[in-house]
JSON list of C-alpha atoms in Angstrom, two decimals:
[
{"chain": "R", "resi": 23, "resn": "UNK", "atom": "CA", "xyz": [7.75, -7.46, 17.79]},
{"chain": "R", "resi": 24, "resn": "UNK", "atom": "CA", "xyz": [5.09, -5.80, 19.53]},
{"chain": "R", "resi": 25, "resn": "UNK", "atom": "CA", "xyz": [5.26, -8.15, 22.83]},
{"chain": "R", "resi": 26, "resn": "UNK", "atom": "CA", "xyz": [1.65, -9.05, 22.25]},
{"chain": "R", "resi": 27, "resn": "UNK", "atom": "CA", "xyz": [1.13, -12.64, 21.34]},
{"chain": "R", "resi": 28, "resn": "UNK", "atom": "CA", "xyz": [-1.69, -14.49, 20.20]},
{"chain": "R", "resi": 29, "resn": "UNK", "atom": "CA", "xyz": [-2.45, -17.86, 18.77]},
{"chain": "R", "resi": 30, "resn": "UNK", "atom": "CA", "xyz": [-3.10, -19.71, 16.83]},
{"chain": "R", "resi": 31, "resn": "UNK", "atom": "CA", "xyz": [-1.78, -18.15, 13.77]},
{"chain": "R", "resi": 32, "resn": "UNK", "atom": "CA", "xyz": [-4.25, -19.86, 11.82]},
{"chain": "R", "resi": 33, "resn": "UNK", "atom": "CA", "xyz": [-7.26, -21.62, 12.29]},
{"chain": "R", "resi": 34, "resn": "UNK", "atom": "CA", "xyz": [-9.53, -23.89, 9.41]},
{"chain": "R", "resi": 35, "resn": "UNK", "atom": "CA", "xyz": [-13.23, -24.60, 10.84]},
{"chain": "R", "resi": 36, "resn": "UNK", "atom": "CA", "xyz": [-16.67, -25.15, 9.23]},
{"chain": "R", "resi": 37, "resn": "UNK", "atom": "CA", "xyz": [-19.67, -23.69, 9.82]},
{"chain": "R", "resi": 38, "resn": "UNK", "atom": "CA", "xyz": [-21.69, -24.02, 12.61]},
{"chain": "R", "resi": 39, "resn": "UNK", "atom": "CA", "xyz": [-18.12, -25.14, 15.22]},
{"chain": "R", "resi": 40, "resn": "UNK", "atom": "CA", "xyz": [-17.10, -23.31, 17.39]},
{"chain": "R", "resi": 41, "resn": "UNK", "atom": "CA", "xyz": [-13.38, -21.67, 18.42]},
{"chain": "R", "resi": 42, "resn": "UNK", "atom": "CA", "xyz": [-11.30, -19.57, 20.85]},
{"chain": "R", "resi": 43, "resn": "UNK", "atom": "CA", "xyz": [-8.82, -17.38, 20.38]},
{"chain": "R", "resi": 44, "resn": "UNK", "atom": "CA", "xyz": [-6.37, -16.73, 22.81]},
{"chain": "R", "resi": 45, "resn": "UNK", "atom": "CA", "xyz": [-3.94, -13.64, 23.21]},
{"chain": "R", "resi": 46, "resn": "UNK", "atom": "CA", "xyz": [-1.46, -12.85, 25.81]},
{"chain": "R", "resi": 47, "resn": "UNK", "atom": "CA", "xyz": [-1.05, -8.90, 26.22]},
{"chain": "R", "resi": 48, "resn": "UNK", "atom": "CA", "xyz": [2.52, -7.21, 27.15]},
{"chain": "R", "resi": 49, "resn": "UNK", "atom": "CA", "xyz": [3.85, -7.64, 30.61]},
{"chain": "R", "resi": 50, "resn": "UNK", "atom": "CA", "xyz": [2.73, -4.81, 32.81]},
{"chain": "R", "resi": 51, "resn": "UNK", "atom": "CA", "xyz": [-0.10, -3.81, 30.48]},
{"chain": "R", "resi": 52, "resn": "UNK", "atom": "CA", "xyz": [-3.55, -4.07, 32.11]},
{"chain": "R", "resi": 53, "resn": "UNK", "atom": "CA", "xyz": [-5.99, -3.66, 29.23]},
{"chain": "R", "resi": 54, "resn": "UNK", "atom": "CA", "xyz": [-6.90, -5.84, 26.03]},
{"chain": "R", "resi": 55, "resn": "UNK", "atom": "CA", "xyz": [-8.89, -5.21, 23.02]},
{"chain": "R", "resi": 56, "resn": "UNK", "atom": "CA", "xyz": [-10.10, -7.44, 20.36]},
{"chain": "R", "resi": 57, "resn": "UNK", "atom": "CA", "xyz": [-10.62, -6.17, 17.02]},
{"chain": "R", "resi": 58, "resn": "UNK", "atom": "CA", "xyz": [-11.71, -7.96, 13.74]},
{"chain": "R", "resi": 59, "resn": "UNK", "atom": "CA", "xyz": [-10.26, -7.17, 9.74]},
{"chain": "R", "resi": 60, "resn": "UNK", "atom": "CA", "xyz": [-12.73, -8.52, 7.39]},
{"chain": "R", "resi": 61, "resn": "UNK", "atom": "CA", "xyz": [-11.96, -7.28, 3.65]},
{"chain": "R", "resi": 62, "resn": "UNK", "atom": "CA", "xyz": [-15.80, -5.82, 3.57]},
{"chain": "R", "resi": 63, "resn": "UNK", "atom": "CA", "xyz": [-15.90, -4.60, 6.74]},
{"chain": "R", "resi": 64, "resn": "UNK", "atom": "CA", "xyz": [-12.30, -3.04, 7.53]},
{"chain": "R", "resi": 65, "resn": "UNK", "atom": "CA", "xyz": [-10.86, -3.01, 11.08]},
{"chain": "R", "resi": 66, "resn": "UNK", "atom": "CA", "xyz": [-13.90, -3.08, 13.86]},
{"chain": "R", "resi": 67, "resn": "UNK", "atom": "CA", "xyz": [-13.64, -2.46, 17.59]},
{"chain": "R", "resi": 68, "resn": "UNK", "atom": "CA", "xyz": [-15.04, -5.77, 19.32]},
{"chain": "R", "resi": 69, "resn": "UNK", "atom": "CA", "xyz": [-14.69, -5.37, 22.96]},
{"chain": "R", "resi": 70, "resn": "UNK", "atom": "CA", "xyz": [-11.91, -4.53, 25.84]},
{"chain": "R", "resi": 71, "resn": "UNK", "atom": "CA", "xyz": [-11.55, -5.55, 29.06]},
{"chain": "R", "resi": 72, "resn": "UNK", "atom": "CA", "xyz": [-9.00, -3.81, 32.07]},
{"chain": "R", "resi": 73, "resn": "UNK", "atom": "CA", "xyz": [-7.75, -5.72, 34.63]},
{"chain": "R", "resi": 74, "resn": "UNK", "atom": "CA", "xyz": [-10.07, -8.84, 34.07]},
{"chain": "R", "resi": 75, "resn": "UNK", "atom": "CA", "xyz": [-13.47, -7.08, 33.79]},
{"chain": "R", "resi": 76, "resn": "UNK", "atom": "CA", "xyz": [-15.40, -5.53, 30.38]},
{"chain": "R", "resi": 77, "resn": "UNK", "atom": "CA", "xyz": [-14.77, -1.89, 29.62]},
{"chain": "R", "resi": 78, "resn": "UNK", "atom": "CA", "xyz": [-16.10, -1.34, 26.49]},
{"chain": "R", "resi": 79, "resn": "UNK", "atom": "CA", "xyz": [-17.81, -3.63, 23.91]},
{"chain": "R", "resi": 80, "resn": "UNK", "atom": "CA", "xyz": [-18.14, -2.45, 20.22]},
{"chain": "R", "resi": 81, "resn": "UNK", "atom": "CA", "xyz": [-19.85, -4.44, 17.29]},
{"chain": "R", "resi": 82, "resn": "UNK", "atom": "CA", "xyz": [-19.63, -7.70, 19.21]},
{"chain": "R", "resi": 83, "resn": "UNK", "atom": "CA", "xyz": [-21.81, -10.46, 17.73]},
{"chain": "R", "resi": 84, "resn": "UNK", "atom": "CA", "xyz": [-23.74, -12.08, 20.54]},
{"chain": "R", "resi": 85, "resn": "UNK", "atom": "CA", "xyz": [-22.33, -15.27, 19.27]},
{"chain": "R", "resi": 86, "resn": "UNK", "atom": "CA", "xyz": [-18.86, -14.29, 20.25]},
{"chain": "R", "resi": 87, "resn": "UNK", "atom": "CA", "xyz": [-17.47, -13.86, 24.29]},
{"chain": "R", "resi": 88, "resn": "UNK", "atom": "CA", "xyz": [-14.17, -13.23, 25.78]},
{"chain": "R", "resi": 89, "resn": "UNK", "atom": "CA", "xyz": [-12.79, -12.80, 29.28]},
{"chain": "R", "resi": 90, "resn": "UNK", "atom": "CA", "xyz": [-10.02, -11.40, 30.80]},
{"chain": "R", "resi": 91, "resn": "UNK", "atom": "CA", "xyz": [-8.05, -13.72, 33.21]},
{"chain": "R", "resi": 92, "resn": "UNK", "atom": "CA", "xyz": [-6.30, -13.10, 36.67]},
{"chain": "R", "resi": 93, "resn": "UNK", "atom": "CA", "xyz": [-3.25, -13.82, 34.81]},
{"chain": "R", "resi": 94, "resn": "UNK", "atom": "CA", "xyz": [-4.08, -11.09, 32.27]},
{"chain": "R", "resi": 95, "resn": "UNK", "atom": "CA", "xyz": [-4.42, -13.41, 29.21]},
{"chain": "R", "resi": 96, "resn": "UNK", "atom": "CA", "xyz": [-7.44, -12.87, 26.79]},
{"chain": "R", "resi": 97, "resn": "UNK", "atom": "CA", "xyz": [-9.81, -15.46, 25.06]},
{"chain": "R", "resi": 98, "resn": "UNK", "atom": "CA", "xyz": [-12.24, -14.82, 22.62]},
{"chain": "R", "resi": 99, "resn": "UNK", "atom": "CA", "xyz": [-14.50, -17.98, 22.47]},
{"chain": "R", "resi": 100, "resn": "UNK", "atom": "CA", "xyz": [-16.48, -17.70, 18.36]},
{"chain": "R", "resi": 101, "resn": "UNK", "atom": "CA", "xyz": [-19.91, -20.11, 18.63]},
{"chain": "R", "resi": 102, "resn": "UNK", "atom": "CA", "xyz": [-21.58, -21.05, 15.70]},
{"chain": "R", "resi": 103, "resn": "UNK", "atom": "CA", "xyz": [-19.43, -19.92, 12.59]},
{"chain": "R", "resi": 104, "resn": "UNK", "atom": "CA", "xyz": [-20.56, -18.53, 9.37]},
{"chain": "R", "resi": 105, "resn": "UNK", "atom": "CA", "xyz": [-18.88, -17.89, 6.58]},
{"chain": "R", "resi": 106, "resn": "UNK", "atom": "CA", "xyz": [-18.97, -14.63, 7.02]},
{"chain": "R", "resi": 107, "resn": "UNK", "atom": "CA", "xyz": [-16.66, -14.72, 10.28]},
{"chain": "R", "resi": 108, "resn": "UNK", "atom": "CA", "xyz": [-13.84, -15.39, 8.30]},
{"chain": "R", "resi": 109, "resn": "UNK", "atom": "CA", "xyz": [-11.54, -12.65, 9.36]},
{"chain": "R", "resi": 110, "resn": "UNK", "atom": "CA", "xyz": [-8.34, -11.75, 10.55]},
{"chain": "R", "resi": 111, "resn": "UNK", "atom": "CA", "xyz": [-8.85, -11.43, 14.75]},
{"chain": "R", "resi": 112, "resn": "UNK", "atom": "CA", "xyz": [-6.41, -9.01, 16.09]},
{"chain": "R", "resi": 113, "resn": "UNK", "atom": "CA", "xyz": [-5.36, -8.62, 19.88]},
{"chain": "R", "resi": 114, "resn": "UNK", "atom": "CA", "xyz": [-4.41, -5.49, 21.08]},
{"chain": "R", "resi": 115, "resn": "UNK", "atom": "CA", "xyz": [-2.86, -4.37, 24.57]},
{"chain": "R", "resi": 116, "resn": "UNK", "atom": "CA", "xyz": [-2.62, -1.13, 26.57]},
{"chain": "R", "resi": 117, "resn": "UNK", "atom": "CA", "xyz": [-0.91, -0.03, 30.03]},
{"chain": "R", "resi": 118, "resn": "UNK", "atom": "CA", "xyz": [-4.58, 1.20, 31.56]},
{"chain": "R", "resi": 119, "resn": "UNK", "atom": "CA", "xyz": [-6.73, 1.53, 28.26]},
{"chain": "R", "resi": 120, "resn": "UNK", "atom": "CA", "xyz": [-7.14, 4.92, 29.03]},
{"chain": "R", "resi": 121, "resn": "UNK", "atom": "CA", "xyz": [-8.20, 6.74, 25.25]},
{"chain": "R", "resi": 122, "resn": "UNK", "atom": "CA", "xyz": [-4.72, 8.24, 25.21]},
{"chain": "R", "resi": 123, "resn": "UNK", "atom": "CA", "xyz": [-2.55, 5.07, 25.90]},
{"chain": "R", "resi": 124, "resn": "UNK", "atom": "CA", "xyz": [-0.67, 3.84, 22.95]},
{"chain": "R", "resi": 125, "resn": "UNK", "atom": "CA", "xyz": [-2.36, 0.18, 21.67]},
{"chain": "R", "resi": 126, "resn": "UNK", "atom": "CA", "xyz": [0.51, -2.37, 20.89]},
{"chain": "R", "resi": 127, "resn": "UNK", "atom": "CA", "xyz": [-1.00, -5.52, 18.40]},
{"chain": "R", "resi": 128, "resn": "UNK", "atom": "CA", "xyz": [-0.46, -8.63, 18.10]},
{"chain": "R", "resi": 129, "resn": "UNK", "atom": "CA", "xyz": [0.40, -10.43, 14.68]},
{"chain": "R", "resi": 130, "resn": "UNK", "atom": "CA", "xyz": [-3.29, -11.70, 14.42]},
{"chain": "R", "resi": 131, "resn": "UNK", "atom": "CA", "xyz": [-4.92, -14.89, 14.01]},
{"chain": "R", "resi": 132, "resn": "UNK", "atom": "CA", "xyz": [-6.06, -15.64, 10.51]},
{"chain": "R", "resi": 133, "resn": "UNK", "atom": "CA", "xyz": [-9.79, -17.65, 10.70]},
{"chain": "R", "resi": 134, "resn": "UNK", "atom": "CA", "xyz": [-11.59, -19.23, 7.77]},
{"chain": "R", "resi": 135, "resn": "UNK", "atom": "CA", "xyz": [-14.66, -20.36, 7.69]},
{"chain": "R", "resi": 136, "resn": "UNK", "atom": "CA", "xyz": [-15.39, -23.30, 5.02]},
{"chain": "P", "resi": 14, "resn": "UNK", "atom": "CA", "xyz": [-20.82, 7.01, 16.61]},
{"chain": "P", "resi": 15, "resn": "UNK", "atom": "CA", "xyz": [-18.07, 9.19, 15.16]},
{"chain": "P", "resi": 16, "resn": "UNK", "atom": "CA", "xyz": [-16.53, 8.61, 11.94]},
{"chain": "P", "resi": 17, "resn": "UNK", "atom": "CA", "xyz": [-13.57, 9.65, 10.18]},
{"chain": "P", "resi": 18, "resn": "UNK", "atom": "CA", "xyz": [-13.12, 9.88, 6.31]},
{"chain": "P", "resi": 19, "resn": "UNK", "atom": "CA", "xyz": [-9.61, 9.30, 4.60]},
{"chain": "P", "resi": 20, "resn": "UNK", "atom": "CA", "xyz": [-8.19, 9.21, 1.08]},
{"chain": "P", "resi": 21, "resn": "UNK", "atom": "CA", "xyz": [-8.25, 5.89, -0.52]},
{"chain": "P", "resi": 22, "resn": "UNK", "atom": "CA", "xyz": [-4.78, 6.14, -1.36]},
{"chain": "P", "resi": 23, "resn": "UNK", "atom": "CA", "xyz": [-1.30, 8.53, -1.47]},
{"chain": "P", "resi": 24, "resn": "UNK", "atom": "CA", "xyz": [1.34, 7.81, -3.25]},
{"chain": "P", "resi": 25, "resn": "UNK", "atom": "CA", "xyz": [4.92, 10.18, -2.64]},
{"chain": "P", "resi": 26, "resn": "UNK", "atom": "CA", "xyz": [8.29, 10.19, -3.44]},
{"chain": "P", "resi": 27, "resn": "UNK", "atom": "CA", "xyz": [11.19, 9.16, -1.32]},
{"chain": "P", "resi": 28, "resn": "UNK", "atom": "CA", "xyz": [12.67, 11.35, 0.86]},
{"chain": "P", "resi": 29, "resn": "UNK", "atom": "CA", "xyz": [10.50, 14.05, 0.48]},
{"chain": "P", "resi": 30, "resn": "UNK", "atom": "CA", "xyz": [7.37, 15.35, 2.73]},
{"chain": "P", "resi": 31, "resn": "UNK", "atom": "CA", "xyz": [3.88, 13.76, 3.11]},
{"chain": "P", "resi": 32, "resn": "UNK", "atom": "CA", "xyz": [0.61, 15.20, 4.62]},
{"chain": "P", "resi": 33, "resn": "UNK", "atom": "CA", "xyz": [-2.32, 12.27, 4.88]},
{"chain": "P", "resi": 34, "resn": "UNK", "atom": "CA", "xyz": [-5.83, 14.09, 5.61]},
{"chain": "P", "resi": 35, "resn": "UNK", "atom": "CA", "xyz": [-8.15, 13.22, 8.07]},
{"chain": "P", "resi": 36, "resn": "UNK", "atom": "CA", "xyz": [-11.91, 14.22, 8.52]},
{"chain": "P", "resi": 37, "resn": "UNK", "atom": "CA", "xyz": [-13.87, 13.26, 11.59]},
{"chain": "P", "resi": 38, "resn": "UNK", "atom": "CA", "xyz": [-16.61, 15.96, 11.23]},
{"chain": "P", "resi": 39, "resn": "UNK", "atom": "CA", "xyz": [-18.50, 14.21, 13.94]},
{"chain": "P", "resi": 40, "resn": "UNK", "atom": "CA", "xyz": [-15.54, 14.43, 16.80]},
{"chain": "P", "resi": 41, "resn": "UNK", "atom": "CA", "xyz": [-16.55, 14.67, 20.69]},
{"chain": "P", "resi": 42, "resn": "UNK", "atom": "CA", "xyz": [-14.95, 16.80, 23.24]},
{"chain": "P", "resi": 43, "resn": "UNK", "atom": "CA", "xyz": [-13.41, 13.64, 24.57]},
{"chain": "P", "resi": 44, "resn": "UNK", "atom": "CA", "xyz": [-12.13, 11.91, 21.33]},
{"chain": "P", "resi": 45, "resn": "UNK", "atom": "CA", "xyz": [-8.76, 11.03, 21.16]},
{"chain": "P", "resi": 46, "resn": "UNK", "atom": "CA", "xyz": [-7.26, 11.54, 17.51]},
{"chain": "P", "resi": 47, "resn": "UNK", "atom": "CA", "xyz": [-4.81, 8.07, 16.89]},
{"chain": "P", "resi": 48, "resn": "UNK", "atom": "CA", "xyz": [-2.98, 7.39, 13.66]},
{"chain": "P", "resi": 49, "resn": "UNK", "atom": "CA", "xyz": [-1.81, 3.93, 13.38]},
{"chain": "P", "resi": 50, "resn": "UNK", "atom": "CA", "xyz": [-0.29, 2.08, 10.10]},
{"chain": "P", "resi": 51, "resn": "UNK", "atom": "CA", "xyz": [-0.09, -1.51, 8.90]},
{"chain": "P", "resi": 52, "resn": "UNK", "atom": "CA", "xyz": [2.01, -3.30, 6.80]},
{"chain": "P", "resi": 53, "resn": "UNK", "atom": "CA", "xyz": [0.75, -6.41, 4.75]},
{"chain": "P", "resi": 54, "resn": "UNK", "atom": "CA", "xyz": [0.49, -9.48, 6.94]},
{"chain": "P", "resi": 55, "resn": "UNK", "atom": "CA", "xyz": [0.88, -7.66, 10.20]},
{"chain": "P", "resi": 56, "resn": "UNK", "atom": "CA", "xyz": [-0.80, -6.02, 13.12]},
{"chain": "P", "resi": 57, "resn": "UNK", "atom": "CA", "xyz": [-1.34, -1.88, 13.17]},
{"chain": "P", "resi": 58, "resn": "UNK", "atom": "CA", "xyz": [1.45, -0.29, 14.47]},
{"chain": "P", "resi": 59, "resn": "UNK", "atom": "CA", "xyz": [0.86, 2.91, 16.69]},
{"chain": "P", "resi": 60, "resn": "UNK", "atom": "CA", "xyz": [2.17, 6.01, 14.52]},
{"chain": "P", "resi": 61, "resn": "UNK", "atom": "CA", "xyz": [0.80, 8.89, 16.94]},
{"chain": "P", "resi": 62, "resn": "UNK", "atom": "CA", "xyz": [-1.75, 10.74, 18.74]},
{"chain": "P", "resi": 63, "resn": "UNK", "atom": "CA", "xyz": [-3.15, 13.72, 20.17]},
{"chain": "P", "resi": 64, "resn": "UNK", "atom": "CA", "xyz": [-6.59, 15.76, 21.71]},
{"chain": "P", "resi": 65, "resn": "UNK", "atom": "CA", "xyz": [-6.64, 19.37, 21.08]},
{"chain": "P", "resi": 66, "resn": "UNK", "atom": "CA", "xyz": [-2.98, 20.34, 20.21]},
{"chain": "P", "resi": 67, "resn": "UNK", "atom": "CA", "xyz": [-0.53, 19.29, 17.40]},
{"chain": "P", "resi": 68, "resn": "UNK", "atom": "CA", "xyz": [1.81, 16.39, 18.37]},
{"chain": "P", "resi": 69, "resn": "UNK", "atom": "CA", "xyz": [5.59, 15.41, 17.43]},
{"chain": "P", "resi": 70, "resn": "UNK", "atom": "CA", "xyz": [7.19, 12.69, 18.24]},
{"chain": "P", "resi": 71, "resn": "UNK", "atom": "CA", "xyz": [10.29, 10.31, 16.29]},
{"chain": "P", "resi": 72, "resn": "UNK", "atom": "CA", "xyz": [8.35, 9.09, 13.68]},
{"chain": "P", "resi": 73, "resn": "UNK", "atom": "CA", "xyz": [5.75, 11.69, 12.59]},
{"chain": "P", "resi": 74, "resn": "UNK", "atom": "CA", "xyz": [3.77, 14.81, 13.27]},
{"chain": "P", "resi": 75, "resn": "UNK", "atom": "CA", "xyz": [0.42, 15.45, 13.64]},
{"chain": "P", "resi": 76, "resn": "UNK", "atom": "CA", "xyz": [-1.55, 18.67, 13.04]},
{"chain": "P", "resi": 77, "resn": "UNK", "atom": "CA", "xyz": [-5.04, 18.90, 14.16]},
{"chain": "P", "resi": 78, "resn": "UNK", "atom": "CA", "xyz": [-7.37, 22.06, 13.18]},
{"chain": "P", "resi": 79, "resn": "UNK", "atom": "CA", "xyz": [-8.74, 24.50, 15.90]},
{"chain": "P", "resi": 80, "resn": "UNK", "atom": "CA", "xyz": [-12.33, 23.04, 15.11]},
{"chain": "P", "resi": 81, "resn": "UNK", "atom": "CA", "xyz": [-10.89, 19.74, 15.69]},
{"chain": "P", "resi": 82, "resn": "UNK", "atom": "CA", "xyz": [-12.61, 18.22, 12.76]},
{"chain": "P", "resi": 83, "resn": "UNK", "atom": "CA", "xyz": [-9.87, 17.47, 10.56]},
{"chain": "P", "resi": 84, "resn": "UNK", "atom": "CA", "xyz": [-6.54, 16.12, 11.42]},
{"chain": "P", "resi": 85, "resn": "UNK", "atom": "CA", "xyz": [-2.79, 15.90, 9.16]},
{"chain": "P", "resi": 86, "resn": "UNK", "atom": "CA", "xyz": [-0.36, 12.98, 9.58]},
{"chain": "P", "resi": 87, "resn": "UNK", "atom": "CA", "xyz": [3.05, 14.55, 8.70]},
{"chain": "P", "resi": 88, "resn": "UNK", "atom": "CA", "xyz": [5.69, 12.22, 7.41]},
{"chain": "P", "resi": 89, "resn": "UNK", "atom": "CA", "xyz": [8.97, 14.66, 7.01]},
{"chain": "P", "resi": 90, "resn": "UNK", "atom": "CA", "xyz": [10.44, 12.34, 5.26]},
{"chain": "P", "resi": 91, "resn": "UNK", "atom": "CA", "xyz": [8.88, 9.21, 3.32]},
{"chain": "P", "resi": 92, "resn": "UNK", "atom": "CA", "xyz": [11.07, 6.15, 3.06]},
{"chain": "P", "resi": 93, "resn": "UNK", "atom": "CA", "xyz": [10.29, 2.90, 1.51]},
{"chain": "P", "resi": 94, "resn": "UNK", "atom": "CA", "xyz": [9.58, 0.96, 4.59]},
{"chain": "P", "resi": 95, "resn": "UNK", "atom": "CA", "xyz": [6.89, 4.07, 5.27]},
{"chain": "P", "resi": 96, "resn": "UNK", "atom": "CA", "xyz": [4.89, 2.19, 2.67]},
{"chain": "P", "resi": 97, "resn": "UNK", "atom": "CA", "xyz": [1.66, 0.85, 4.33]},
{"chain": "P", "resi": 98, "resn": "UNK", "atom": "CA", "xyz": [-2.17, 1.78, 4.90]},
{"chain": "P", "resi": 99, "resn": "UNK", "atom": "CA", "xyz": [-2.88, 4.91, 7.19]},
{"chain": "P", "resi": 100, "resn": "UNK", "atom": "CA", "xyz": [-5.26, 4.75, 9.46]},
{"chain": "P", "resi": 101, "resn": "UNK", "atom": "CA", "xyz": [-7.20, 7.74, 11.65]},
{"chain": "P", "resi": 102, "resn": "UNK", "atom": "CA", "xyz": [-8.89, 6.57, 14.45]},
{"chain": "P", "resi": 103, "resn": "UNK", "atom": "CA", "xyz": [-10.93, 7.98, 17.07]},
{"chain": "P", "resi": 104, "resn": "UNK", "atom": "CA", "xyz": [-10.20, 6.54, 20.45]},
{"chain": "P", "resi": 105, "resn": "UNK", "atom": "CA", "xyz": [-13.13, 7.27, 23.38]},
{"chain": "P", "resi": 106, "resn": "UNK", "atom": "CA", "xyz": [-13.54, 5.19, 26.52]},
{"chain": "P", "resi": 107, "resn": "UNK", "atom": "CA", "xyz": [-12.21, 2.26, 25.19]},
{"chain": "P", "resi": 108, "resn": "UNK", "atom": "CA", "xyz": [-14.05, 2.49, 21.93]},
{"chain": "P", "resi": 109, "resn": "UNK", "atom": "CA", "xyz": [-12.66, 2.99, 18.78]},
{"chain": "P", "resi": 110, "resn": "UNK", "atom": "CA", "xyz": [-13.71, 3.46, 15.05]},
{"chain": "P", "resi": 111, "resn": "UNK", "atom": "CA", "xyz": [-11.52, 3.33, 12.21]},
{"chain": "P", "resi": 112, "resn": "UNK", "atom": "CA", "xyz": [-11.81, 4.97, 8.83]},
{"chain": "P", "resi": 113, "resn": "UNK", "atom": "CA", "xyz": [-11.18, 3.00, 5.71]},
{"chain": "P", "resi": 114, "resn": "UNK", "atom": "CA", "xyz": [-7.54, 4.00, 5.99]},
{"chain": "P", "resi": 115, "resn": "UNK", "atom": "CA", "xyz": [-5.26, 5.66, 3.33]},
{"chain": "P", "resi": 116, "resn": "UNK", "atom": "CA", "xyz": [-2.86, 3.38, 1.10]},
{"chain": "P", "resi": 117, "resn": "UNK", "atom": "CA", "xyz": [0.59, 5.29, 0.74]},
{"chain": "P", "resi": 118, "resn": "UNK", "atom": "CA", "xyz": [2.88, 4.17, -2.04]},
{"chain": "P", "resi": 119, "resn": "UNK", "atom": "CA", "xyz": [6.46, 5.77, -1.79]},
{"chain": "P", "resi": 120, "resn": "UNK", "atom": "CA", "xyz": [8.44, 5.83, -5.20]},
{"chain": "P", "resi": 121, "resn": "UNK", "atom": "CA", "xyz": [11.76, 5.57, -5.18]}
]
């Protein structure tokens, strides 16, 4: 157990809805990252945030957000779903999310598409 | 952005020694070299990492070449629950990018 936690486990939509994911990062870390597995596309960076503002964003679709709360917590909010979204959405956490901090993950949250 | 390359797949015996490759030709000054694993149905797990000099730590080594463009994970030991997909990832402000990965099958 890596402390991280995110839910749901698993989510069933249909195109077009929309969905947020929500992770909660390990106590005393400051940073999370959101990634996405897709069995074409491998694990891709999405974007991180430190202490409730952006840091970094990677191949974010406009279509997707997230945020950072004063609590720490993460959300990443998916608008307008395509197939092709169907992923696995990973939540990761770090103590500053400095490039040589260690990430911890969370178990994931499974999204398909119909 | 920088890339790194990786076998498709490994496969050792238990017990003994294994040495998973990594290329990231296109490395900055300021990349961090991570190796992380995952086991079906769960999230990476952080194996090790390092910037300019080779790394030890409990659960692996890691040797990374003087030009910095290639990079060994060092397994001393393979055990079945080492079974999993490698991945080398290069870690810069935040941003990462992740290789294919490298499937390692340890027979017993």
């Amino acid at each position: 157990d890596s402390g991280v936690t995110q839910t749901p486990k698993h989510l069933i939509t249909a195109t077009g809805q929309r969905v947020t994911l929500r992770c909660s990062p390990r106590s005393g870390d400051l940073s999370v990252y959101w990634y996405q597995q897709s069995l074409d596309q491998g694990l891709q960076f999405l974007i991180q945030y430190y202490n409730g503002e952006e840091r970094a964003k990677g191949n974010i679709l406009e279509r997707f957000s997230a945020q950072q709360f004063p609590d720490l917590h993460s959300e990443l909010n998916l608008s307008s779903l395509e197939l092709g979204d169907s992923a696995l959405y990973f939540c990761a956490s770090s103590v500053r999310g400095s490039s040589y901090n260690e990430q911890f993950f969370g178990p994931g949250t499974r999204l398909t598409v119909l | 952005d920088a890339k790194t390359t990786q076998p498709n797949s490994m496969e050792s015996n238990e017990e003994e020694p294994v040495h998973l490759p990594c290329n990231h030709s296109t490395i900055s000054g300021t990349d961090y070299i991570h190796w992380y694993r995952q086991l079906p149905s769960q999230g990476p797990e952080y194996v090790i990492h390092g910037l300019t000099s080779n790394v030890n730590n409990r659960m692996a080594s890691l040797a990374i070449a003087e030009d910095r463009k290639s990079s060994t994970l060092i397994l001393h030991r393979a055990t079945l629950r080492d079974a999993a997909v490698y991945y080398c990832i290069l870690f810069n402000a935040g941003k990462s990018t992740f290789g294919d990965g490298t499937t390692l099958t340890v027979k017993p």
